[in-house]
Coordinates of C-alpha atoms in Angstrom, one line a residue:
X29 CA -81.2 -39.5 122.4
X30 CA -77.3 -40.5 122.1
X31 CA -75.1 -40.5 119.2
X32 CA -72.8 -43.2 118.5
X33 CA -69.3 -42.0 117.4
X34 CA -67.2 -44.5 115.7
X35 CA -63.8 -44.7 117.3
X36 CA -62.0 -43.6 114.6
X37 CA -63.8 -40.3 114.7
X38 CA -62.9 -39.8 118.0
X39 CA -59.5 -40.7 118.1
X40 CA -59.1 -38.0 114.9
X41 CA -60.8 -35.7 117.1
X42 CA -58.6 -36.2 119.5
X43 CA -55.5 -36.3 118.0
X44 CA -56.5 -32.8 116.1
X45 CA -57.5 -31.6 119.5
X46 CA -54.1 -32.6 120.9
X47 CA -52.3 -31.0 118.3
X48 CA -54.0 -27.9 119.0
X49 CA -53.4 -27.7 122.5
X50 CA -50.1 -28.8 122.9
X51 CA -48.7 -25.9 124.7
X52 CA -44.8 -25.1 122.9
X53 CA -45.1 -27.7 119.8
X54 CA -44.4 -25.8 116.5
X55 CA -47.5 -26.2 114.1
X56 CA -46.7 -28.4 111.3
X57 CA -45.4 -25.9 108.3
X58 CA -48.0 -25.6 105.3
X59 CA -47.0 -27.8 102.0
X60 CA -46.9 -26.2 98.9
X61 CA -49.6 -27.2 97.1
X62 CA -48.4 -30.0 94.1
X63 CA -48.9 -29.1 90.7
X64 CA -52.0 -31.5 90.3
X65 CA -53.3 -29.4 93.0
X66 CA -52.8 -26.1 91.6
X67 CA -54.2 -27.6 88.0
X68 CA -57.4 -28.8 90.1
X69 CA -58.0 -25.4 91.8
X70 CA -57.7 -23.9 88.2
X71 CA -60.2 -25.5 87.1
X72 CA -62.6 -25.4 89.5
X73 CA -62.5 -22.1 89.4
X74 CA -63.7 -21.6 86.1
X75 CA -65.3 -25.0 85.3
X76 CA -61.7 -26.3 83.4
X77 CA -62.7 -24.1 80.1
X78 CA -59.7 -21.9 80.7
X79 CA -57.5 -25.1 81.7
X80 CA -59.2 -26.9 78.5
X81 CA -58.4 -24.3 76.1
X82 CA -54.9 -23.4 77.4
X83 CA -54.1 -27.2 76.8
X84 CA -55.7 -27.3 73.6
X85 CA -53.4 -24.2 72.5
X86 CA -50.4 -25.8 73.9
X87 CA -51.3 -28.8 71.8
X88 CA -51.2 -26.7 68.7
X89 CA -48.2 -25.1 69.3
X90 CA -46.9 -28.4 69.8
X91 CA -47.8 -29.8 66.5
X92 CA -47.0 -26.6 64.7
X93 CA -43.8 -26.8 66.6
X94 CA -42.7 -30.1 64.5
X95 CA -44.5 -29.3 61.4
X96 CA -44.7 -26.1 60.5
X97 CA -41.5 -24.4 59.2
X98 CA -39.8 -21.3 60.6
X99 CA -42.7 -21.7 63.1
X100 CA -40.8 -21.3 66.9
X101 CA -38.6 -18.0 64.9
X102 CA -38.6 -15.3 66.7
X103 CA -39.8 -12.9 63.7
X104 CA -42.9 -15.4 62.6
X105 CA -43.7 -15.3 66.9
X106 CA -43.2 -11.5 66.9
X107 CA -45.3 -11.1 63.6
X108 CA -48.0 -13.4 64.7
X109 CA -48.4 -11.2 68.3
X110 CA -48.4 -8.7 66.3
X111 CA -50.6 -9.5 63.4
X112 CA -53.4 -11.1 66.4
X113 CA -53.4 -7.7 68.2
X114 CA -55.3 -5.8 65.5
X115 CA -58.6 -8.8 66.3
X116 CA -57.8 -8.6 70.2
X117 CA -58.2 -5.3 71.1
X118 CA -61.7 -5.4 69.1
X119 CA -62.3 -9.1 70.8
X120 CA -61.7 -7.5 74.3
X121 CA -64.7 -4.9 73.9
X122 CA -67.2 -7.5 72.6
X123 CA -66.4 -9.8 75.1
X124 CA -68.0 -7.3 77.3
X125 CA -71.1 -7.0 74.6
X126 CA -72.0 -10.2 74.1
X127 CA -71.9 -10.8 78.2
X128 CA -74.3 -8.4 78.5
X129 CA -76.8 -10.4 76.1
X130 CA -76.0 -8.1 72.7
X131 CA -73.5 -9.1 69.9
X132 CA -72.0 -6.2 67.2
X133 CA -71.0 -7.3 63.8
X134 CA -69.9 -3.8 62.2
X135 CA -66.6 -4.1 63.7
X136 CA -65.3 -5.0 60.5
X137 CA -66.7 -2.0 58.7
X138 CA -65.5 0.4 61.4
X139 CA -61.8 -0.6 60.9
X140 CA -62.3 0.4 57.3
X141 CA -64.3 3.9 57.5
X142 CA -61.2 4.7 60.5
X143 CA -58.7 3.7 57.9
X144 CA -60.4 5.7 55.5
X145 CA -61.5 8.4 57.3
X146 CA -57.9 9.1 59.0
X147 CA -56.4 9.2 55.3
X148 CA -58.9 12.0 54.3
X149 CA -58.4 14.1 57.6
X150 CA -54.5 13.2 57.8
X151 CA -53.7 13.8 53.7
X152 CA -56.5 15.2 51.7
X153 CA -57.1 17.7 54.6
X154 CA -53.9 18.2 56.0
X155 CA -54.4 18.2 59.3
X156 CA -52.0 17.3 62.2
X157 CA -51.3 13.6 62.7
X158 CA -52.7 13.5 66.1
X159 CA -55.9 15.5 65.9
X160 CA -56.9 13.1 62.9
X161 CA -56.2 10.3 65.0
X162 CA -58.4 11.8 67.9
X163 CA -61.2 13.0 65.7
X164 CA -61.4 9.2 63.9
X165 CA -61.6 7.5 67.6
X166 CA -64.1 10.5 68.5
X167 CA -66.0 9.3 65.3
X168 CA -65.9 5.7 66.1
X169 CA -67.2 6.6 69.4
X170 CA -70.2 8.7 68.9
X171 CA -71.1 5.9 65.8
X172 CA -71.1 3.3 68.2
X173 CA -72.5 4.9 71.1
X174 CA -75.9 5.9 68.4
X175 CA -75.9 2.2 68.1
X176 CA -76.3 1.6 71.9
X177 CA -79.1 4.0 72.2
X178 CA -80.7 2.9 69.1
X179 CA -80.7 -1.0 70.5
X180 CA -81.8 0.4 74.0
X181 CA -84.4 3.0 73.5
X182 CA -86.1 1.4 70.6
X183 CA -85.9 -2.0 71.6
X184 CA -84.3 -3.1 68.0
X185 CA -82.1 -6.2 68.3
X186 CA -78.5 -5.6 68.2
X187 CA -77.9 -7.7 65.6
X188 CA -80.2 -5.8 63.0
X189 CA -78.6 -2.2 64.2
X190 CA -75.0 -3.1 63.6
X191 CA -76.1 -5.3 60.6
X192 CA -77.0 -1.9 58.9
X193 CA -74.1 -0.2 60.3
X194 CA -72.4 -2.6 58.3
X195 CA -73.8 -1.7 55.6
X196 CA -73.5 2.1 55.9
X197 CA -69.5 2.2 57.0
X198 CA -68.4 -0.2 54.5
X199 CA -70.2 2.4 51.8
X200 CA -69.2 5.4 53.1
X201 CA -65.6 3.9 53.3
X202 CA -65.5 3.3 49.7
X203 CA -66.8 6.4 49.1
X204 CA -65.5 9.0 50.7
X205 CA -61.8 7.4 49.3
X206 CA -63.0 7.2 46.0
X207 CA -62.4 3.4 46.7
X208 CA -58.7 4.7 46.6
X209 CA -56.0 3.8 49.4
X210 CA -54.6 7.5 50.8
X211 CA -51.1 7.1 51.2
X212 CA -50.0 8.1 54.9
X213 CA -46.1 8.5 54.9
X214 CA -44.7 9.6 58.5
X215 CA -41.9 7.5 60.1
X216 CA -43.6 8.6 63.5
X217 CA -47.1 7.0 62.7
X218 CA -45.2 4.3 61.1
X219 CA -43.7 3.1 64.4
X220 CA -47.0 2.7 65.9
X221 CA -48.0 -0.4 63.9
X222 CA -44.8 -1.9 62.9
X223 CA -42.1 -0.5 65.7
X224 CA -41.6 -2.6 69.0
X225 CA -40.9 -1.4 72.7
X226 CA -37.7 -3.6 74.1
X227 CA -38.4 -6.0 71.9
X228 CA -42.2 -6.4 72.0
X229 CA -44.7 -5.0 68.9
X230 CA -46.6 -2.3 69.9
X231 CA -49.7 -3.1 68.7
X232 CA -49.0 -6.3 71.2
X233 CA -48.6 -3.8 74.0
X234 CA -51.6 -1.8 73.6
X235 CA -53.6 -5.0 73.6
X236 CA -52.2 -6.1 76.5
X237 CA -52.9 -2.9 78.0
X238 CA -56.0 -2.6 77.0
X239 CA -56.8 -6.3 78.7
X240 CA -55.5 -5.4 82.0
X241 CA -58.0 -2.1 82.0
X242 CA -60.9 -4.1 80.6
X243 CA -60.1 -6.9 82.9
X244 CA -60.4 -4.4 86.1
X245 CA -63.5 -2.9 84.7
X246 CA -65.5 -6.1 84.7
X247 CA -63.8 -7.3 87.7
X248 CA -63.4 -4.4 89.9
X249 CA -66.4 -1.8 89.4
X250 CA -70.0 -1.9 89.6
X251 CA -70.2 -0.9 86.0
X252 CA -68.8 -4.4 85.2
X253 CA -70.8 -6.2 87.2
X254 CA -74.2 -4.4 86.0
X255 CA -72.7 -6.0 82.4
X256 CA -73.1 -9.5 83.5
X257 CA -76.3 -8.7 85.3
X258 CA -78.0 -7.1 82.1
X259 CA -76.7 -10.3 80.2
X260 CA -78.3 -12.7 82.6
X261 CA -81.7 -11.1 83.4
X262 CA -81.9 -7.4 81.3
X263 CA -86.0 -6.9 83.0
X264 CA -84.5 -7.9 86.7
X265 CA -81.7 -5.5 86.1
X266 CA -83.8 -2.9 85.4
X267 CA -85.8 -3.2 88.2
X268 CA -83.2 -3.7 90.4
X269 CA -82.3 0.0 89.7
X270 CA -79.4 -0.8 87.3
X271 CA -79.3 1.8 84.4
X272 CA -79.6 -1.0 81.3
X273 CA -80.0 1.9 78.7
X274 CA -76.3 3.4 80.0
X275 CA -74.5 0.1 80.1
X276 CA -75.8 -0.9 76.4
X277 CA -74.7 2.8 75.0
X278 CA -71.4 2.6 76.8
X279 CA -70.8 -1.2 75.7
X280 CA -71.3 0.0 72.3
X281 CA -69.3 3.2 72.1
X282 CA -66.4 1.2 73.7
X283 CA -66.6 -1.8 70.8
X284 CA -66.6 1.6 68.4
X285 CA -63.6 3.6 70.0
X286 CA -62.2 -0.1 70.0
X287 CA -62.5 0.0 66.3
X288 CA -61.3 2.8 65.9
X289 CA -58.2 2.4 67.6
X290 CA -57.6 -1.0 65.6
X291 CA -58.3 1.1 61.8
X292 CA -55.6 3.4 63.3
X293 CA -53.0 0.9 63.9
X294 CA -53.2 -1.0 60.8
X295 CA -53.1 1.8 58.8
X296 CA -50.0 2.3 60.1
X297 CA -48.7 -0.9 59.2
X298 CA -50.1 -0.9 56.2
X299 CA -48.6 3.0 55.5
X300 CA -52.4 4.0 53.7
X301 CA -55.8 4.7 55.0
X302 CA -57.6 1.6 53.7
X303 CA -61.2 1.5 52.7
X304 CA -61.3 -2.3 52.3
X305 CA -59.5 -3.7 55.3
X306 CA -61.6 -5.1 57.7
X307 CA -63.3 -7.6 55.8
X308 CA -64.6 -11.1 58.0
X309 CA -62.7 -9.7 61.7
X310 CA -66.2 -9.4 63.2
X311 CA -66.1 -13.4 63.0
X312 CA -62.6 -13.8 64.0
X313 CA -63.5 -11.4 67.0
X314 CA -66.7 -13.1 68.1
X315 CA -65.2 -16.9 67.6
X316 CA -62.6 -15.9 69.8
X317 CA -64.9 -14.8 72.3
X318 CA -67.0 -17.5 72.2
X319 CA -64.2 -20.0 72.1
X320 CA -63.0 -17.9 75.2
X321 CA -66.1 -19.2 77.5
X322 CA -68.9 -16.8 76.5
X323 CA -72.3 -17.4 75.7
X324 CA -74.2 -15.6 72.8
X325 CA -77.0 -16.0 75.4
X326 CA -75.5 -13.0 77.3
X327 CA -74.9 -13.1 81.3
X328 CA -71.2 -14.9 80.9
X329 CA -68.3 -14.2 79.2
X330 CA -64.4 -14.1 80.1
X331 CA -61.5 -11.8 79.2
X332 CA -58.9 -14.3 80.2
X333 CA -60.8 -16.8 77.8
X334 CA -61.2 -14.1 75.0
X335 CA -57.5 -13.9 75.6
X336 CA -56.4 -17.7 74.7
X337 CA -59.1 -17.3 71.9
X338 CA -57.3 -14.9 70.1
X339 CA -54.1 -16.7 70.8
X340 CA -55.5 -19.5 69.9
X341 CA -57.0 -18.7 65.8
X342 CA -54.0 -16.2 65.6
X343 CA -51.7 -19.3 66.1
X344 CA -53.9 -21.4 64.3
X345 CA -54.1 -19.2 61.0
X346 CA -50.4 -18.5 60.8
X347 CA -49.4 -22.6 61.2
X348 CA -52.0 -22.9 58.2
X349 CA -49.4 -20.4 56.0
X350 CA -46.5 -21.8 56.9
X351 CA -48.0 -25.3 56.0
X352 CA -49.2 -23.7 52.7
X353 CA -52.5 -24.7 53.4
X354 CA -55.0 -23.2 50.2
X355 CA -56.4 -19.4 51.2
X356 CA -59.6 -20.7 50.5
X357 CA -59.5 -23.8 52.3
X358 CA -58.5 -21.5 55.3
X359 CA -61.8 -19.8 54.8
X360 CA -63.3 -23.1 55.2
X361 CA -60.9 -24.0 58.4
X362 CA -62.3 -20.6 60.0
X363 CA -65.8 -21.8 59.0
X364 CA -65.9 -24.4 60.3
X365 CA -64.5 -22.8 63.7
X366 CA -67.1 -20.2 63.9
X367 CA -69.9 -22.9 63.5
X368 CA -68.0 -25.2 66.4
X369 CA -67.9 -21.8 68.7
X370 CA -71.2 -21.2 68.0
X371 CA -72.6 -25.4 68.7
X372 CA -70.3 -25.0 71.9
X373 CA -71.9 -21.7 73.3
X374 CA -75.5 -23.1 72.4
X375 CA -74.5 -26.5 74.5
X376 CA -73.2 -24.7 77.5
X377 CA -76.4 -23.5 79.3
X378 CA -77.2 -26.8 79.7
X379 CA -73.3 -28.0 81.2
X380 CA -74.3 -24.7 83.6
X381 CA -77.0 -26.4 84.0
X382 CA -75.9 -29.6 85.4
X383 CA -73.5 -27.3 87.9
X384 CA -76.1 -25.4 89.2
X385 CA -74.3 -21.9 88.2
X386 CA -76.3 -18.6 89.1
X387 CA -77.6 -16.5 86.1
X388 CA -75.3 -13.8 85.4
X389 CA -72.1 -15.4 86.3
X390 CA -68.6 -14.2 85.5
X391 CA -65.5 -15.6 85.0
X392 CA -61.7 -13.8 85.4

């Protein structure tokens, strides 16, 4: 049987052929790719939420630009990288839990027993700055990796184990400070939370630093790509040969040391060990996750995403301030923002859906 070939086809063909064949003609040199292009390849690559959200920030910093006073400073800019790194570095870790299917909301209490707990070590018993920083992210370890293995070898839902975690540091927080903060004065620790490095905070540094290491983990190593796995199919993973009770205890001892290292920094901004700090940053952490592209449904989540997140309500709390907006309609505001992240990640399996993406995908 013979195929027709519409003349156009052909001559294409055999123009293209020419081109090739041409013995001595220079090939044609490669345009660079427009910015339309480069905006289209974004997002396709991650179906537009990281392009969505990026504009959505720039939109607010916009607005905030032209309404907010002392907004575009460079101390308010400084403060507010500075003040968002204390939710990030926590944020970065449970983007990594809640991909893999599991969500922790004693986050908040573990900033305050660190606090708390590096006072007692560092003041009441006097013991050397850095081994009672070490021994509190040791602590915060070990408490969160008891939580993995409780949640994998018992089957209990994450949700109920950190629930009573909760409950138990925020107690013994209060309690083993006498619900008293521990004044911490050394100009050395000091630095750490409210010092800078050539102009940048440090606490902005160390999450940025701590994003480029998670970011390799999840991207680079078979340990992050068992993460996504568990999250999209925990019983295939496990027969597949992946160790699901290793990668649960590790996701939780990480969201622990991260906890840890968080309580240690703002008690050095704040200059105390502080049993009550903490209070509602496991919502700001898993809103800014969520907001970032993952799904509480587990098997997708995104550090870039988690990134703009966090950029995103750290801008978007500080433009209330400088508005004056009421501290209690703010509680509303961030609400209201948790219950949006939350409609958005329970509406996206079925956008997936519609694409035709593979269970246990990840994004950059």
């Amino acid at each position: 049987m013979t195929t027709a070939s519409t003349p156009s086809a052909t001559s294409t063909a055999s123009t293209a052929s020419t081109e090739r064949e041409t013995p001595g003609r220079e090939p044609a040199p490669a345009r660079p790719d427009s910015a339309f292009a480069l905006l289209q390849r974004l997002a396709n690559r991650s179906g537009g939420e990281h392009l969505g959200l990026l504009l959505v920030l720039v939109a607010l910093l916009v607005v905030l630009a032209f309404t907010a006073p002392n907004f575009l400073t460079q101390s308010n800019l400084l403060d507010v990288a500075r003040q968002l790194s204390f939710t990030g570095i926590i944020a970065l870790g449970m983007t990594l839990v809640i991909a893999a299917g599991e969500i922790d909301i004693s986050v908040g209490s573990s900033i305050a027993f660190s606090s708390a707990l590096f006072g007692v070590l560092a003041v009441e018993q006097d013991w050397p700055l850095w081994l009672a920083a070490l021994a509190v992210c040791l602590i915060g370890t070990v408490i969160g990796a008891t939580a993995g293995l409780v949640r994998a070898c018992f089957d209990v839902p994450s949700f109920i184990v950190t629930l009573a975690l909760f409950s138990a540091l925020s107690g013994l927080a209060l309690l083993v400070t006498n619900a008293m903060p521990i004044p911490v004065r050394d100009e050395g620790f000091t630095h750490w939370g409210n010092g800078s490095v050539l102009g940048v905070p440090v606490p902005a540094l160390i999450f940025l630093g701590v994003f480029a290491l998670l970011w390799v983990v999840a991207n680079r190593t078979p340990f992050g790509r068992s993460v996504y796995v568990v999250g999209g199919n925990a019983e295939a993973a496990l027969l597949s040969g992946i160790p699901v009770v290793r990668v649960r205890t590790v996701l939780f001892a990480l969201t622990g040391l991260l906890a840890a290292v968080s309580g240690l920094l703002q008690t050095s901004q704040l200059g105390a060990g502080m049993p009550t700090i903490g209070g509602g940053v496991e919502f700001a952490v898993i809103t800014a996750v969520i907001v970032g592209g993952a799904s509480l449904h587990g098997g997708r989540g995104s550090l870039v995403g988690t990134l703009l997140g966090v950029v995103f309500i750290g801008v978007l709390n500080n433009g209330m301030v400088l508005l004056g907006v009421n501290s209690y309609a703010q509680y509303v505001a961030n609400g209201a923002l948790v219950l949006l992240a939350v409609l958005i990640s329970a509406l996206r399996p079925s956008w997936s859906g519609r694409r035709a993406r593979p269970a246990g995908e990840r994004l950059a």
